[in-house]
Amino acid sequence: MIAASIPDVCDVTIVRGADAAPGAVPDLLLEMPHGATREAHFDALAAELRGPLPDALKDFLFVNTDVGCSELGLRVAARLAASGAACTVAVIRCLIPRTFVDCNRLIDDGATTADGAMPTNVVTPGLATYVRDPRDRALLLARHAEYSALVRAAFDAVCGSGGRGLMLHTYAPRSIDVAVDDDIVASLHEAYGPGRVETWPLRAEVDLITRDDDGALLADPALVAAVRAGFAAVGLSPTENEAYHLHPATSAAALAAAHPGRTLCIEIRRDLLVREFTPFAAMDIVPEKVNAIAEVLERALHAAGTA
């Protein structure tokens, strides 16, 4: 069974169709490891930290956190429960801002340097290098460990019973390449400056993250095909592994490897879900946009035989 929500770590929501058995193992798990998208999430955790942080760090939260992913996950679950009377869906939303520690990264006692940095071959740091106070690092690593353990157990329960797991992400419209260090805020403002932001590559509307470092397909091939066809049918152009692949430092890669053919990691471009992409301010989610993307995913899941 799926564990309950953990305060300050994650929200767990179980959505059941009208005919679903009360104690049934979910047919589908939707995980949002970057679900702490709100200013309140940042403020609550920042208030617990004791060491100094870079000025205006909240700007990094707004531009780098997966705005809209949680609303999308809950909407997909609601649509599936409504259309599949015996369907059960579990939704896990992380409440720990990746601004401080990234819950889509594998971190253990040997994975950080003395200042809390991740090794240099990681996509972005697991534990932010500007978090230096040992007490702060211990708090963040403890919450990361709680989240990771709950998610691993949830994927084992769902995928181990023949269900599927989706990792839902959203990304910024353009691929911005700056170092995640003490100067991250200034670097981002420079990168998004007039005349500069347009030079960064425009990302695909939808990117499916399906293969590992060696090019091996770990995702569910039937679901990949159904999702690609579904988005193409509404005029979008999904790609595969264009922005990323299943990097070995990510929990997405570990979960996909543990359950080959039962998962899919998806990136949705944020401007498909919000009124306007505003990199350094809270963005307004547009319910109609969220529902349109959720409908595509719902139909793809039905086509792939999930519900």
Tab-separated table of C-alpha atoms in Angstrom:
chain	number	residue	atom	x	y	z
A	1	MET	CA	0.000	0.000	0.000
A	2	ILE	CA	1.071	3.633	-0.492
A	3	ALA	CA	2.276	5.475	2.612
A	4	ALA	CA	0.486	8.585	3.892
A	5	SER	CA	1.583	12.179	3.447
A	6	ILE	CA	4.585	13.388	5.462
A	7	PRO	CA	4.401	16.988	6.759
A	8	ASP	CA	6.943	19.286	5.055
A	9	VAL	CA	8.075	16.380	2.851
A	10	CYS	CA	5.259	15.299	0.534
A	11	ASP	CA	1.534	15.196	-0.066
A	12	VAL	CA	0.101	11.814	-1.036
A	13	THR	CA	-3.345	11.789	-2.648
A	14	ILE	CA	-5.258	8.641	-3.600
A	15	VAL	CA	-7.988	9.114	-6.210
A	16	ARG	CA	-10.389	6.222	-6.773
A	17	GLY	CA	-13.028	5.648	-9.401
A	18	ALA	CA	-16.571	4.889	-8.295
A	19	ASP	CA	-16.101	1.134	-8.641
A	20	ALA	CA	-12.534	0.905	-7.330
A	21	ALA	CA	-11.955	-1.364	-4.342
A	22	PRO	CA	-11.202	0.736	-1.224
A	23	GLY	CA	-7.895	-0.999	-0.494
A	24	ALA	CA	-6.754	-1.676	-4.043
A	25	VAL	CA	-3.136	-1.055	-5.003
A	26	PRO	CA	-3.145	1.916	-7.428
A	27	ASP	CA	-3.100	1.179	-11.139
A	28	LEU	CA	-1.056	4.333	-11.709
A	29	LEU	CA	1.424	6.404	-9.717
A	30	LEU	CA	2.046	10.044	-10.627
A	31	GLU	CA	5.160	11.476	-8.982
A	32	MET	CA	6.207	15.140	-8.981
A	33	PRO	CA	9.638	15.361	-7.302
A	34	HIS	CA	9.782	19.097	-8.058
A	35	GLY	CA	6.266	19.807	-6.793
A	36	ALA	CA	7.258	22.482	-4.239
A	37	THR	CA	6.471	25.289	-6.654
A	38	ARG	CA	4.869	27.874	-4.390
A	39	GLU	CA	6.443	30.819	-2.644
A	40	ALA	CA	5.036	29.472	0.624
A	41	HIS	CA	7.033	26.256	0.197
A	42	PHE	CA	10.234	28.273	-0.135
A	43	ASP	CA	9.441	30.606	2.763
A	44	ALA	CA	8.572	27.775	5.144
A	45	LEU	CA	11.785	25.864	4.551
A	46	ALA	CA	14.017	28.949	4.368
A	47	ALA	CA	12.713	29.962	7.807
A	48	GLU	CA	14.018	26.671	9.229
A	49	LEU	CA	17.533	27.081	7.845
A	50	ARG	CA	20.158	28.749	10.020
A	51	GLY	CA	22.981	29.557	7.647
A	52	PRO	CA	23.169	32.464	5.169
A	53	LEU	CA	21.704	32.095	1.674
A	54	PRO	CA	22.263	34.104	-1.524
A	55	ASP	CA	20.242	37.306	-1.813
A	56	ALA	CA	16.954	37.087	-3.742
A	57	LEU	CA	17.248	33.296	-3.918
A	58	LYS	CA	13.495	33.085	-4.382
A	59	ASP	CA	14.073	34.195	-7.989
A	60	PHE	CA	15.769	30.828	-8.532
A	61	LEU	CA	12.704	29.055	-7.164
A	62	PHE	CA	10.376	30.742	-9.637
A	63	VAL	CA	12.471	30.080	-12.723
A	64	ASN	CA	13.721	26.589	-11.891
A	65	THR	CA	10.828	24.779	-10.191
A	66	ASP	CA	8.270	22.711	-12.095
A	67	VAL	CA	5.344	25.131	-12.118
A	68	GLY	CA	2.099	23.414	-13.080
A	69	CYS	CA	3.270	19.829	-12.596
A	70	SER	CA	1.203	19.198	-9.483
A	71	GLU	CA	-1.955	20.717	-10.916
A	72	LEU	CA	-1.436	18.565	-13.995
A	73	GLY	CA	-0.899	15.403	-11.959
A	74	LEU	CA	-4.043	15.903	-9.901
A	75	ARG	CA	-6.070	16.688	-13.017
A	76	VAL	CA	-4.850	13.543	-14.779
A	77	ALA	CA	-5.811	11.508	-11.709
A	78	ALA	CA	-9.272	13.086	-11.546
A	79	ARG	CA	-9.936	12.476	-15.239
A	80	LEU	CA	-8.801	8.841	-15.009
A	81	ALA	CA	-10.942	8.169	-11.955
A	82	ALA	CA	-13.947	9.728	-13.661
A	83	SER	CA	-13.492	7.817	-16.927
A	84	GLY	CA	-12.288	4.500	-15.479
A	85	ALA	CA	-14.795	3.472	-12.840
A	86	ALA	CA	-12.492	0.859	-11.259
A	87	CYS	CA	-9.288	2.880	-11.579
A	88	THR	CA	-7.149	3.942	-8.611
A	89	VAL	CA	-4.434	6.595	-8.957
A	90	ALA	CA	-1.815	7.692	-6.419
A	91	VAL	CA	-0.369	11.205	-6.686
A	92	ILE	CA	2.817	12.119	-4.811
A	93	ARG	CA	3.810	15.782	-4.653
A	94	CYS	CA	7.161	16.669	-3.126
A	95	LEU	CA	7.006	19.676	-0.765
A	96	ILE	CA	10.778	20.260	-0.553
A	97	PRO	CA	11.928	23.046	-2.909
A	98	ARG	CA	14.678	21.902	-5.241
A	99	THR	CA	16.194	25.343	-4.622
A	100	PHE	CA	17.728	23.735	-1.518
A	101	VAL	CA	17.830	19.989	-2.208
A	102	ASP	CA	16.687	18.138	-5.329
A	103	CYS	CA	14.492	15.097	-4.723
A	104	ASN	CA	15.135	13.899	-8.266
A	105	ARG	CA	18.763	13.281	-7.336
A	106	LEU	CA	20.396	10.305	-5.683
A	107	ILE	CA	22.253	11.447	-2.580
A	108	ASP	CA	24.020	9.377	0.043
A	109	ASP	CA	26.706	9.954	2.629
A	110	GLY	CA	29.435	9.523	0.043
A	111	ALA	CA	27.818	11.643	-2.658
A	112	THR	CA	28.611	15.106	-1.314
A	113	THR	CA	31.842	17.013	-0.844
A	114	ALA	CA	32.800	18.855	2.326
A	115	ASP	CA	30.776	21.921	1.298
A	116	GLY	CA	27.696	19.897	0.387
A	117	ALA	CA	28.270	19.891	-3.379
A	118	MET	CA	27.438	16.999	-5.641
A	119	PRO	CA	30.137	15.543	-7.917
A	120	THR	CA	30.689	17.515	-11.120
A	121	ASN	CA	29.133	14.892	-13.417
A	122	VAL	CA	25.630	15.609	-12.096
A	123	VAL	CA	23.071	17.485	-14.197
A	124	THR	CA	22.485	20.042	-11.421
A	125	PRO	CA	23.427	19.717	-7.736
A	126	GLY	CA	21.502	17.441	-5.421
A	127	LEU	CA	22.295	19.528	-2.371
A	128	ALA	CA	22.829	23.204	-3.221
A	129	THR	CA	26.442	24.333	-2.720
A	130	TYR	CA	25.315	27.558	-1.058
A	131	VAL	CA	23.769	25.563	1.801
A	132	ARG	CA	26.850	25.283	4.029
A	133	ASP	CA	25.668	25.127	7.610
A	134	PRO	CA	26.038	21.491	8.775
A	135	ARG	CA	22.708	21.654	10.604
A	136	ASP	CA	20.958	22.828	7.434
A	137	ARG	CA	22.564	20.112	5.341
A	138	ALA	CA	21.518	17.483	7.874
A	139	LEU	CA	17.912	18.712	7.864
A	140	LEU	CA	17.709	18.760	4.063
A	141	LEU	CA	19.321	15.362	3.646
A	142	ALA	CA	16.982	13.854	6.245
A	143	ARG	CA	13.912	15.127	4.388
A	144	HIS	CA	15.356	14.027	1.077
A	145	ALA	CA	15.841	10.543	2.531
A	146	GLU	CA	12.248	10.435	3.837
A	147	TYR	CA	10.873	11.428	0.450
A	148	SER	CA	13.093	9.006	-1.452
A	149	ALA	CA	12.161	6.061	0.747
A	150	LEU	CA	8.430	6.742	0.389
A	151	VAL	CA	8.674	7.106	-3.395
A	152	ARG	CA	10.748	3.943	-3.850
A	153	ALA	CA	8.232	1.960	-1.831
A	154	ALA	CA	5.347	3.449	-3.818
A	155	PHE	CA	6.907	2.555	-7.173
A	156	ASP	CA	7.672	-0.948	-5.894
A	157	ALA	CA	4.044	-1.391	-4.817
A	158	VAL	CA	2.442	-0.016	-7.991
A	159	CYS	CA	4.837	-1.226	-10.676
A	160	GLY	CA	5.444	-4.472	-8.834
A	161	SER	CA	1.709	-5.178	-9.075
A	162	GLY	CA	1.589	-4.544	-12.813
A	163	GLY	CA	0.757	-0.842	-12.683
A	164	ARG	CA	2.618	2.089	-14.173
A	165	GLY	CA	4.540	5.039	-12.771
A	166	LEU	CA	4.807	8.481	-14.366
A	167	MET	CA	7.296	11.138	-13.297
A	168	LEU	CA	5.773	14.478	-14.256
A	169	HIS	CA	7.983	17.535	-14.775
A	170	THR	CA	7.705	20.943	-16.404
A	171	TYR	CA	10.604	22.942	-17.760
A	172	ALA	CA	11.284	26.532	-18.786
A	173	PRO	CA	10.702	27.380	-22.467
A	174	ARG	CA	14.413	27.925	-23.110
A	175	SER	CA	17.439	25.906	-22.077
A	176	ILE	CA	19.517	28.272	-19.932
A	177	ASP	CA	23.082	27.193	-19.135
A	178	VAL	CA	24.386	28.828	-15.952
A	179	ALA	CA	26.320	27.515	-12.968
A	180	VAL	CA	24.295	26.673	-9.853
A	181	ASP	CA	26.481	28.410	-7.262
A	182	ASP	CA	26.477	31.429	-4.952
A	183	ASP	CA	26.024	33.728	-7.965
A	184	ILE	CA	23.066	31.829	-9.406
A	185	VAL	CA	20.576	34.708	-9.069
A	186	ALA	CA	22.803	37.270	-10.809
A	187	SER	CA	23.675	34.723	-13.503
A	188	LEU	CA	20.016	34.004	-14.177
A	189	HIS	CA	19.088	37.678	-14.428
A	190	GLU	CA	21.888	38.180	-16.912
A	191	ALA	CA	20.831	35.114	-18.910
A	192	TYR	CA	17.206	36.307	-19.053
A	193	GLY	CA	18.127	39.891	-19.907
A	194	PRO	CA	16.779	41.674	-23.005
A	195	GLY	CA	18.587	40.573	-26.132
A	196	ARG	CA	20.148	37.650	-24.293
A	197	VAL	CA	17.254	35.340	-23.469
A	198	GLU	CA	16.323	34.973	-27.142
A	199	THR	CA	19.726	33.429	-27.873
A	200	TRP	CA	19.114	30.373	-25.714
A	201	PRO	CA	17.693	27.264	-27.472
A	202	LEU	CA	13.905	26.889	-27.464
A	203	ARG	CA	12.876	23.586	-25.940
A	204	ALA	CA	10.385	21.102	-27.346
A	205	GLU	CA	6.798	21.474	-26.151
A	206	VAL	CA	6.931	17.929	-24.761
A	207	ASP	CA	10.018	15.793	-24.207
A	208	LEU	CA	9.806	12.151	-23.169
A	209	ILE	CA	12.797	11.011	-21.115
A	210	THR	CA	13.048	7.340	-22.010
A	211	ARG	CA	16.662	6.138	-22.310
A	212	ASP	CA	19.662	5.754	-20.039
A	213	ASP	CA	23.299	6.781	-20.526
A	214	ASP	CA	23.910	3.848	-22.840
A	215	GLY	CA	20.835	4.491	-24.956
A	216	ALA	CA	18.859	1.594	-23.525
A	217	LEU	CA	15.091	2.088	-23.501
A	218	LEU	CA	13.800	1.900	-19.913
A	219	ALA	CA	10.399	3.523	-20.406
A	220	ASP	CA	7.156	1.729	-21.232
A	221	PRO	CA	7.217	1.482	-25.061
A	222	ALA	CA	3.439	1.229	-25.415
A	223	LEU	CA	2.928	4.318	-23.287
A	224	VAL	CA	5.657	6.225	-25.124
A	225	ALA	CA	3.946	5.501	-28.439
A	226	ALA	CA	0.517	6.457	-27.109
A	227	VAL	CA	1.752	9.717	-25.563
A	228	ARG	CA	3.612	10.698	-28.721
A	229	ALA	CA	0.565	9.986	-30.870
A	230	GLY	CA	-1.732	11.815	-28.477
A	231	PHE	CA	0.275	15.031	-28.465
A	232	ALA	CA	0.812	14.909	-32.215
A	233	ALA	CA	-2.954	14.631	-32.667
A	234	VAL	CA	-3.460	18.004	-30.940
A	235	GLY	CA	-0.763	19.748	-32.948
A	236	LEU	CA	2.175	19.437	-30.549
A	237	SER	CA	5.533	17.943	-31.461
A	238	PRO	CA	6.833	15.598	-28.753
A	239	THR	CA	10.493	14.603	-28.785
A	240	GLU	CA	12.468	11.938	-26.932
A	241	ASN	CA	15.544	12.650	-24.824
A	242	GLU	CA	16.194	15.961	-26.555
A	243	ALA	CA	16.657	17.979	-23.365
A	244	TYR	CA	17.841	15.166	-21.090
A	245	HIS	CA	18.213	11.433	-20.786
A	246	LEU	CA	17.787	9.257	-17.702
A	247	HIS	CA	20.972	10.451	-16.014
A	248	PRO	CA	22.417	7.949	-13.507
A	249	ALA	CA	22.454	10.606	-10.773
A	250	THR	CA	18.662	10.997	-10.916
A	251	SER	CA	16.036	9.099	-9.004
A	252	ALA	CA	14.021	8.918	-12.240
A	253	ALA	CA	16.766	6.781	-13.773
A	254	ALA	CA	16.954	4.542	-10.711
A	255	LEU	CA	13.189	4.032	-10.628
A	256	ALA	CA	13.024	3.353	-14.362
A	257	ALA	CA	15.868	0.840	-14.096
A	258	ALA	CA	14.202	-0.871	-11.139
A	259	HIS	CA	10.951	-1.196	-13.116
A	260	PRO	CA	11.887	-1.442	-16.806
A	261	GLY	CA	8.964	-1.017	-19.155
A	262	ARG	CA	6.636	0.215	-16.396
A	263	THR	CA	7.492	3.942	-16.140
A	264	LEU	CA	7.716	7.128	-18.156
A	265	CYS	CA	9.330	10.476	-17.328
A	266	ILE	CA	7.738	13.467	-19.085
A	267	GLU	CA	8.749	17.129	-19.429
A	268	ILE	CA	6.017	19.618	-20.390
A	269	ARG	CA	6.993	23.158	-21.390
A	270	ARG	CA	5.638	25.530	-18.754
A	271	ASP	CA	4.117	28.016	-21.170
A	272	LEU	CA	1.641	25.256	-22.113
A	273	LEU	CA	0.216	25.409	-18.570
A	274	VAL	CA	0.529	29.044	-17.412
A	275	ARG	CA	-0.914	32.366	-18.511
A	276	GLU	CA	2.530	33.831	-19.088
A	277	PHE	CA	6.023	32.569	-18.370
A	278	THR	CA	7.438	35.064	-15.862
A	279	PRO	CA	10.874	33.782	-14.822
A	280	PHE	CA	11.264	35.724	-11.587
A	281	ALA	CA	7.696	35.870	-10.308
A	282	ALA	CA	4.922	33.454	-9.417
A	283	MET	CA	3.055	32.256	-12.509
A	284	ASP	CA	-0.699	31.937	-12.946
A	285	ILE	CA	-1.816	28.406	-13.767
A	286	VAL	CA	-4.559	28.310	-16.419
A	287	PRO	CA	-6.976	25.458	-15.580
A	288	GLU	CA	-8.124	25.127	-19.198
A	289	LYS	CA	-4.530	24.645	-20.351
A	290	VAL	CA	-3.874	22.100	-17.633
A	291	ASN	CA	-7.026	20.190	-18.548
A	292	ALA	CA	-6.061	20.101	-22.236
A	293	ILE	CA	-2.702	18.465	-21.460
A	294	ALA	CA	-4.321	16.166	-18.883
A	295	GLU	CA	-6.829	15.006	-21.500
A	296	VAL	CA	-4.000	13.975	-23.827
A	297	LEU	CA	-2.287	12.020	-21.051
A	298	GLU	CA	-5.560	10.426	-19.945
A	299	ARG	CA	-6.316	9.214	-23.456
A	300	ALA	CA	-2.768	7.932	-23.890
A	301	LEU	CA	-2.954	6.013	-20.623
A	302	HIS	CA	-6.252	4.446	-21.673
A	303	ALA	CA	-4.786	3.567	-25.079
A	304	ALA	CA	-1.800	1.910	-23.405
A	305	GLY	CA	-4.100	-0.117	-21.181
A	306	THR	CA	-3.496	1.580	-17.837
A	307	ALA	CA	-7.141	2.190	-16.972
